[in-house]
Coordinates of C-alpha atoms in Angstrom, one line a residue:
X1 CA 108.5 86.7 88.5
X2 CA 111.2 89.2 88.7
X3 CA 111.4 92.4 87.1
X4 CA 114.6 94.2 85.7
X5 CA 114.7 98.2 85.8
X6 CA 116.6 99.9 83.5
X7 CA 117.0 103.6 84.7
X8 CA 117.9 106.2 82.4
X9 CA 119.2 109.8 82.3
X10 CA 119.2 112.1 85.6
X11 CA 115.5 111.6 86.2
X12 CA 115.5 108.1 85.7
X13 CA 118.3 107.1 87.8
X14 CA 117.0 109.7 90.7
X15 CA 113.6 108.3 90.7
X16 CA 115.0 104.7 90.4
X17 CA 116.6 105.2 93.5
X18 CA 113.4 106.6 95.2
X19 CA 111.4 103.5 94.2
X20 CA 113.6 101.0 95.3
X21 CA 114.3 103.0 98.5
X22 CA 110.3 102.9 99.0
X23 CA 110.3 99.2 98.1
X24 CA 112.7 98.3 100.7
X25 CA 111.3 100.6 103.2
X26 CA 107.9 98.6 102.8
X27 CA 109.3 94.8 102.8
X28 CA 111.2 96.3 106.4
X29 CA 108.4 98.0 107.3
X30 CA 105.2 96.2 109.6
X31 CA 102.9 93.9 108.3
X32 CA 100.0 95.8 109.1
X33 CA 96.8 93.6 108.9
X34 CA 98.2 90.3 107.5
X35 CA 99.2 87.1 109.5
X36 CA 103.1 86.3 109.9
X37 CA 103.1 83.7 107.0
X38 CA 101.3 86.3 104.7
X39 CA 104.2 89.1 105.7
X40 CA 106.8 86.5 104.9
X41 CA 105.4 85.3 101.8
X42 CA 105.1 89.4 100.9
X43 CA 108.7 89.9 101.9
X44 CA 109.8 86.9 99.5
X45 CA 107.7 88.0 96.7
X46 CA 109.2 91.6 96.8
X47 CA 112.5 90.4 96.8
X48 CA 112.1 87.7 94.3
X49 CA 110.7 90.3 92.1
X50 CA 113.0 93.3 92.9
X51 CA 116.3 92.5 94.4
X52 CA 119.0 89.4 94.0
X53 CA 120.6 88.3 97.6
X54 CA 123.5 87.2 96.0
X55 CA 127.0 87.0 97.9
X56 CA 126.0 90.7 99.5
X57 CA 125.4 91.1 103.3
X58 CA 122.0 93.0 101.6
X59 CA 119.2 92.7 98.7
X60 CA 121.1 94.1 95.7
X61 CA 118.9 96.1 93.1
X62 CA 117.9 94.1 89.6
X63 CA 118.4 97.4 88.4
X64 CA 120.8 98.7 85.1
X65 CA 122.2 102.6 85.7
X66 CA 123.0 104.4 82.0
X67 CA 123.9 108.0 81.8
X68 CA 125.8 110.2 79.9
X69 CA 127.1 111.8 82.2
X70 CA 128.9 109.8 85.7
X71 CA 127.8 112.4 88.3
X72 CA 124.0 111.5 88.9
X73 CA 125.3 107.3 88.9
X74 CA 128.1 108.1 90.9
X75 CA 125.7 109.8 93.8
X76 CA 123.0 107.4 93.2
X77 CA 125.3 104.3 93.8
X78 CA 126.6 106.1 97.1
X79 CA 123.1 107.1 98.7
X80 CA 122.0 103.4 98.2
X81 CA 125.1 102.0 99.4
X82 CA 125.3 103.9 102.5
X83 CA 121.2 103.3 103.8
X84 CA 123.0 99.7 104.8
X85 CA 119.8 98.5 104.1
X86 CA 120.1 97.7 100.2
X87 CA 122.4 98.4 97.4
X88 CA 122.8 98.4 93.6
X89 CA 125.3 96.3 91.7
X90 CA 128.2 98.5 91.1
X91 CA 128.9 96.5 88.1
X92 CA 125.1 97.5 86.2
X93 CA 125.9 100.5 85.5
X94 CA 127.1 103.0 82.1
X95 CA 128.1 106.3 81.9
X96 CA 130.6 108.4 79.8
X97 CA 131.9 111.8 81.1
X98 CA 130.4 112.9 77.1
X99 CA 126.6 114.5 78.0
X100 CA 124.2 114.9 75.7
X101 CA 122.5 117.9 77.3
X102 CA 119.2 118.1 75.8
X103 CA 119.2 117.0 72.5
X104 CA 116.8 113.9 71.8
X105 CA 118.9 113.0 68.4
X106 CA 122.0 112.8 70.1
X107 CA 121.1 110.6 72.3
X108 CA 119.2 108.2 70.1
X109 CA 121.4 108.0 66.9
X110 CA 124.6 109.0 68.6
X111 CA 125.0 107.6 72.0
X112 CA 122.7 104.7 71.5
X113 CA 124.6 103.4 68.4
X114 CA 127.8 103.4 70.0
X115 CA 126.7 102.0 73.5
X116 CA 124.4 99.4 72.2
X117 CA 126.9 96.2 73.1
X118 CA 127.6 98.1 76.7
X119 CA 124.4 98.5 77.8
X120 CA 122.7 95.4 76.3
X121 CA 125.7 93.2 78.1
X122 CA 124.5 94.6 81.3
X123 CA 120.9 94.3 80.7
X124 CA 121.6 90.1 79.6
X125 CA 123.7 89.7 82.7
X126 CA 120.7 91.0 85.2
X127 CA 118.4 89.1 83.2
X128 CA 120.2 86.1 83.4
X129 CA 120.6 86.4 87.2
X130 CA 116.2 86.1 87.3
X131 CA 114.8 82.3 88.0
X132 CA 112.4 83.6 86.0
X133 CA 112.0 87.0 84.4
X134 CA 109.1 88.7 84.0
X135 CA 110.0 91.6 82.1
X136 CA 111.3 95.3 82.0
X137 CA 110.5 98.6 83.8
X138 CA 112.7 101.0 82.1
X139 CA 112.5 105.0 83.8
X140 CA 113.0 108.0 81.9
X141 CA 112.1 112.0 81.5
X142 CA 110.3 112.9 77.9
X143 CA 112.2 116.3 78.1
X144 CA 115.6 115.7 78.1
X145 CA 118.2 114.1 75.8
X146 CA 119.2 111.1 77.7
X147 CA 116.6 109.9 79.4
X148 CA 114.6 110.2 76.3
X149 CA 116.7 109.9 73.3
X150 CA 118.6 106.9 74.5
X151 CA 115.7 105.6 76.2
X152 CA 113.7 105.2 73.6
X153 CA 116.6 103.7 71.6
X154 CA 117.4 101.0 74.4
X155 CA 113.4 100.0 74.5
X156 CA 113.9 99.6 70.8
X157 CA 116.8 97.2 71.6
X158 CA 115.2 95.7 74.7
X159 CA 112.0 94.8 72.3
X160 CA 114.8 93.2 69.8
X161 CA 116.5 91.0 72.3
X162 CA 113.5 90.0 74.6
X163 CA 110.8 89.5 72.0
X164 CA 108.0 87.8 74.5
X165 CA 109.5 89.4 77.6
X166 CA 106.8 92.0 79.2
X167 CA 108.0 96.0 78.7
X168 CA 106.6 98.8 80.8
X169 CA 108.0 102.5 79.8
X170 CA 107.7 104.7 83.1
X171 CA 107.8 108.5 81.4
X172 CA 107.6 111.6 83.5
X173 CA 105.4 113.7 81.7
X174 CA 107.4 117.6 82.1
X175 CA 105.8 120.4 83.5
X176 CA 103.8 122.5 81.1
X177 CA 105.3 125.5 81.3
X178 CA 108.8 124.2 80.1
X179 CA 111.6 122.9 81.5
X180 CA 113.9 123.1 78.2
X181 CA 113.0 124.7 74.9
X182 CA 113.0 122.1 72.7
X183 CA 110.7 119.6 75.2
X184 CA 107.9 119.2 73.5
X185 CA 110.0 118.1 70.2
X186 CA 111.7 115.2 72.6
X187 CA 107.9 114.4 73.9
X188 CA 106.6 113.7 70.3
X189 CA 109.8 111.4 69.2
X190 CA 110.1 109.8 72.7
X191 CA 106.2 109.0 72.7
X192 CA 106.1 108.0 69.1
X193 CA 108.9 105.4 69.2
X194 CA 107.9 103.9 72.7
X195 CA 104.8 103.6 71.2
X196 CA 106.0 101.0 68.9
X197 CA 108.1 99.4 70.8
X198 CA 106.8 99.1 74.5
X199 CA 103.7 96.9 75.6
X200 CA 102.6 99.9 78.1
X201 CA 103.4 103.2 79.1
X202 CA 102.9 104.4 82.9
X203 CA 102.8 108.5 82.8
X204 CA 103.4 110.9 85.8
X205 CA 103.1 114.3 85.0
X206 CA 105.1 116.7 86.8
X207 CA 102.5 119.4 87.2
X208 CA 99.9 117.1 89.0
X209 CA 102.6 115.1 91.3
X210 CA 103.6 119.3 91.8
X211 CA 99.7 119.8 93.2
X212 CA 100.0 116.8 95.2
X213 CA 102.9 117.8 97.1
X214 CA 101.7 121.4 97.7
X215 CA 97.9 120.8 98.3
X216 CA 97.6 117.3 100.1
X217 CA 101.0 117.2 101.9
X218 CA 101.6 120.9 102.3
X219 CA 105.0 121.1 101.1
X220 CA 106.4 124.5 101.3
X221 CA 109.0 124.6 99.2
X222 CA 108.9 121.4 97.0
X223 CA 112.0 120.3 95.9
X224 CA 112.6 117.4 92.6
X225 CA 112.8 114.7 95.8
X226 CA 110.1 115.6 96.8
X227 CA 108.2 114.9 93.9
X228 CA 110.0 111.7 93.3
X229 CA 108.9 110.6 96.4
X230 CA 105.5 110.9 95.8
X231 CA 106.1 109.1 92.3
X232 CA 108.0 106.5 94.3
X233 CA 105.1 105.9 96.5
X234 CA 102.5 105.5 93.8
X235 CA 105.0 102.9 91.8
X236 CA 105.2 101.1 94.5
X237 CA 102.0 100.4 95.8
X238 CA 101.3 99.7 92.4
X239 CA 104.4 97.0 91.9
X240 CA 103.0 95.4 95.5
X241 CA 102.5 92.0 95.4
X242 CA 98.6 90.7 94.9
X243 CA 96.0 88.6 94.1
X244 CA 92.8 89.1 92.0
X245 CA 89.4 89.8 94.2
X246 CA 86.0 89.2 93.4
X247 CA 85.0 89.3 97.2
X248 CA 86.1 91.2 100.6
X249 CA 86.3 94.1 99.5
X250 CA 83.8 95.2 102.7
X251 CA 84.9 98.5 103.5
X252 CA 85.6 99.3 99.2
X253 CA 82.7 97.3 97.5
X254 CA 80.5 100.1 97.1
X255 CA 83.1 102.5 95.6
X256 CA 84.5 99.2 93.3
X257 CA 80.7 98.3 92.7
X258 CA 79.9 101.8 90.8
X259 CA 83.3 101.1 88.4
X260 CA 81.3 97.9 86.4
X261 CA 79.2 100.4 85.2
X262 CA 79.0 99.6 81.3
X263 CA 78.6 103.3 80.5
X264 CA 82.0 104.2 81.6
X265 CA 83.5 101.8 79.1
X266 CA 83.5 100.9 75.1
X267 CA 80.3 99.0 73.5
X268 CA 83.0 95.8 72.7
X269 CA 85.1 95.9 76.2
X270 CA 83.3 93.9 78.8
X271 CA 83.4 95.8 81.9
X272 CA 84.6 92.5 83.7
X273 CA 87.4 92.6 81.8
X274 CA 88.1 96.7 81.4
X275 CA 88.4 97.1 85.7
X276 CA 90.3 94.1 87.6
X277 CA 91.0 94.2 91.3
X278 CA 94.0 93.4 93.2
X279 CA 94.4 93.4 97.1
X280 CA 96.4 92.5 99.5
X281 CA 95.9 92.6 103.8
X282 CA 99.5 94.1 103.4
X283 CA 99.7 97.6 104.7
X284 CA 102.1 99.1 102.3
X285 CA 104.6 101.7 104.1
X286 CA 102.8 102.3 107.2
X287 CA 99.3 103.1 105.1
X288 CA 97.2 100.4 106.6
X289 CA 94.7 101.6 103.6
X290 CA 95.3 103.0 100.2
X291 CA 94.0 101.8 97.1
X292 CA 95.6 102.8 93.5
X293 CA 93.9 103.1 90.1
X294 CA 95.8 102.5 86.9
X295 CA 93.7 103.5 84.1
X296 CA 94.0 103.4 80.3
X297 CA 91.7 106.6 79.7
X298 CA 91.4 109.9 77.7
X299 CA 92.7 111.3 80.8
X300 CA 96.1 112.3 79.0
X301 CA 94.2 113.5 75.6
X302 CA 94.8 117.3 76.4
X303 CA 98.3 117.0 77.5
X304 CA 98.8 115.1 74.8
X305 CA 97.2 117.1 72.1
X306 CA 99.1 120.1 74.0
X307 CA 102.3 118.8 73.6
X308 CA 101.5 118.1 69.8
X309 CA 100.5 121.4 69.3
X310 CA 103.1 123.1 70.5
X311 CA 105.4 121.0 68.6
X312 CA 104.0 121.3 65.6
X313 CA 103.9 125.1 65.5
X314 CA 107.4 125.0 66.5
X315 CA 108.1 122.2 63.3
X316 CA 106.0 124.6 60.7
X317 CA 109.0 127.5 61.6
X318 CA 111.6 125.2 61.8
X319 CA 112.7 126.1 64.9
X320 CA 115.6 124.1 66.3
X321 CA 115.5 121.6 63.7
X322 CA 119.0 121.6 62.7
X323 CA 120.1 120.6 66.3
X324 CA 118.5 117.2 65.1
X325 CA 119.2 117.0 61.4
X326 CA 123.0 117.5 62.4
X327 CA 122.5 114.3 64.2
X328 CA 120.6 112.5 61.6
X329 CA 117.1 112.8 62.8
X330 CA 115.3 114.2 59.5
X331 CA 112.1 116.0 58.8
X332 CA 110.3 113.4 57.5
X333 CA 111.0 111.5 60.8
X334 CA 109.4 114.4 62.4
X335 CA 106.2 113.5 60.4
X336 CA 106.1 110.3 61.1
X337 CA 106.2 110.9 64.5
X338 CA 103.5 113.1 64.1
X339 CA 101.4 110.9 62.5
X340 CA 101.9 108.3 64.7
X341 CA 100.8 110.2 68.0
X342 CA 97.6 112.0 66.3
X343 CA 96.5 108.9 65.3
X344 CA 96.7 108.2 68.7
X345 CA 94.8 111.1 69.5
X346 CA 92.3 110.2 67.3
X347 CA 91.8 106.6 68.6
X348 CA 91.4 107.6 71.8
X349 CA 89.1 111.1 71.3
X350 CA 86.7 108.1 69.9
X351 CA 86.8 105.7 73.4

């Protein structure tokens, strides 16, 4: 099944590039503890689901670039091209030398209107280059204008066009203690539309990828690559292709034993069917071992309620309102937003 990514904004595109660099470093890579005919099989799976061969001399990204402004694309395009290892389709791609800096309303009622047939065309044609697609990875920052604002209007257009197909919203949570004034306004829209539209939303946040690189890996000075390396890493080996194990697990069953534990989940979710397993003897980027937990926990209910809050008092001055009501995002769409995400809240404060 093959997967199209949409990258969006400066983040998006930047750590779009970092995933499908750490993608392609893996199906190079050894084959650590599997046979030949495993590695192969692996190597066709991640291109099958990644990359389209094509008429290029090498795997060519299933990936669509949109920005507002050409500089990011234009960079991005080059870096792949020149690692002679894999490269993006200099045809999937949109941007307009017109940015929309950080303002979440220009970029959803603005530059989404008036690129809709642009980008969609782009997104069709890669979709119609899968055998058989499995669905949509789109990338994107909460914080910015872009990456969010437009974002969340192209999933809105993506759920319109591919009603059945399978939509996963990567967000990158921004660092707490602000990146652009008005970034916790973008986080409640952002979060509140993708909730409607996306089947499932994969969160980084900045601040804990920032602890990783400083406290396990000893970074120094820790640049944004740096960081979107480390998210790279965890997409993939995430994305890496699998099958479902009940058994041989040796050196892991005791740590995967104590996660069937009823306790840890709801009375009406069977714990066979809350925790699944996926392994593969495939060493993934020259980690013979790692394991990697996606969970759908109250793990994010203080960020989240953090970001809410912050918002909120912001709303009750009406602080930087008008930058959105100039570009038709109204008060009341505020509060619906609102609404939306501390219902959230609430469902999941009750888990």
């Amino acid at each position: 099944m093959s997967i199209v990514t949409v990258q969006l904004g400066q983040c998006g595109n930047q750590i779009g590039h970092e995933v499908f660099n750490a993608i392609c470093s893996d199906v190079r890579g050894t084959h650590g503890l599997c046979s030949k005919k495993e590695n192969e099989s692996y190597r066709d799976a991640c291109k099958e689901r990644f990359f389209s061969e094509e008429e290029s001399e090498v795997p060519v990204a299933r990936a669509v670039l949109v920005d507002m402004e050409p500089k990011v694309i234009s960079q991005t395009l080059s870096i792949a091209a020149r690692s002679g290892y894999w490269k993006y389709d200099d045809r999937s791609h949109f941007c307009q030398k017109q940015g929309s800096g950080n303002n979440w309303a220009n970029g959803y009622s603005v530059h989404g209107p008036r690129h809709k047939e642009i980008i969609m065309n782009l997104v069709q044609k890669e979709a119609e280059k899968c055998d058989r697609l499995g669905g949509f990875f789109t990338i994107m920052s909460m914080a910015g204008g872009t990456g969010s604002g437009l974002g969340a209007f192209v999933t809105q257009c993506l759920r319109d066009t591919f009603p059945t197909s399978f939509i996963l919203n990567h967000v990158i949570w921004p660092y707490g203690t602000g990146e652009v004034i008005v970034q916790n306004y973008n986080s409640v829209l952002t979060l509140s539309h993708l909730y409607q539209s996306s089947d499932a939303l994969l969160v980084h946040e900045n601040d804990v990828i920032h602890k990783i690189c400083a406290q396990l890996m000893n970074i120094k000075q820790i640049s944004f690559r740096d960081v979107n390396q480390v998210i790279a890493h965890q997409l993939g080996s995430v994305f890496q292709p699998t099958y479902t194990a009940e058994s041989g697990l040796h050196y892991s069953r005791n740590l995967l034993g104590s996660f069937r534990d009823p306790s840890l989940y709801t009375s009406w979710l069977n714990p066979q069917d809350a925790f699944n397993v996926w392994k593969t003897p495939r060493a993934f980027n020259k980690y013979e071992k790692s394991a990697s937990l996606v969970s759908n926990s109250q793990f994010l209910l203080k960020p989240l309620d953090n970001v809410v809050r912050k918002a909120w008092n912001m709303f009750a001055s009406k602080a930087y309102i008008h930058q959105y009501t100039k570009f038709g995002i109204e008060e009341e769409d505020f509060l619906d937003s609102f609404t939306a995400l501390e219902q959230v809240i609430s469902s999941y404060t009750i888990l």
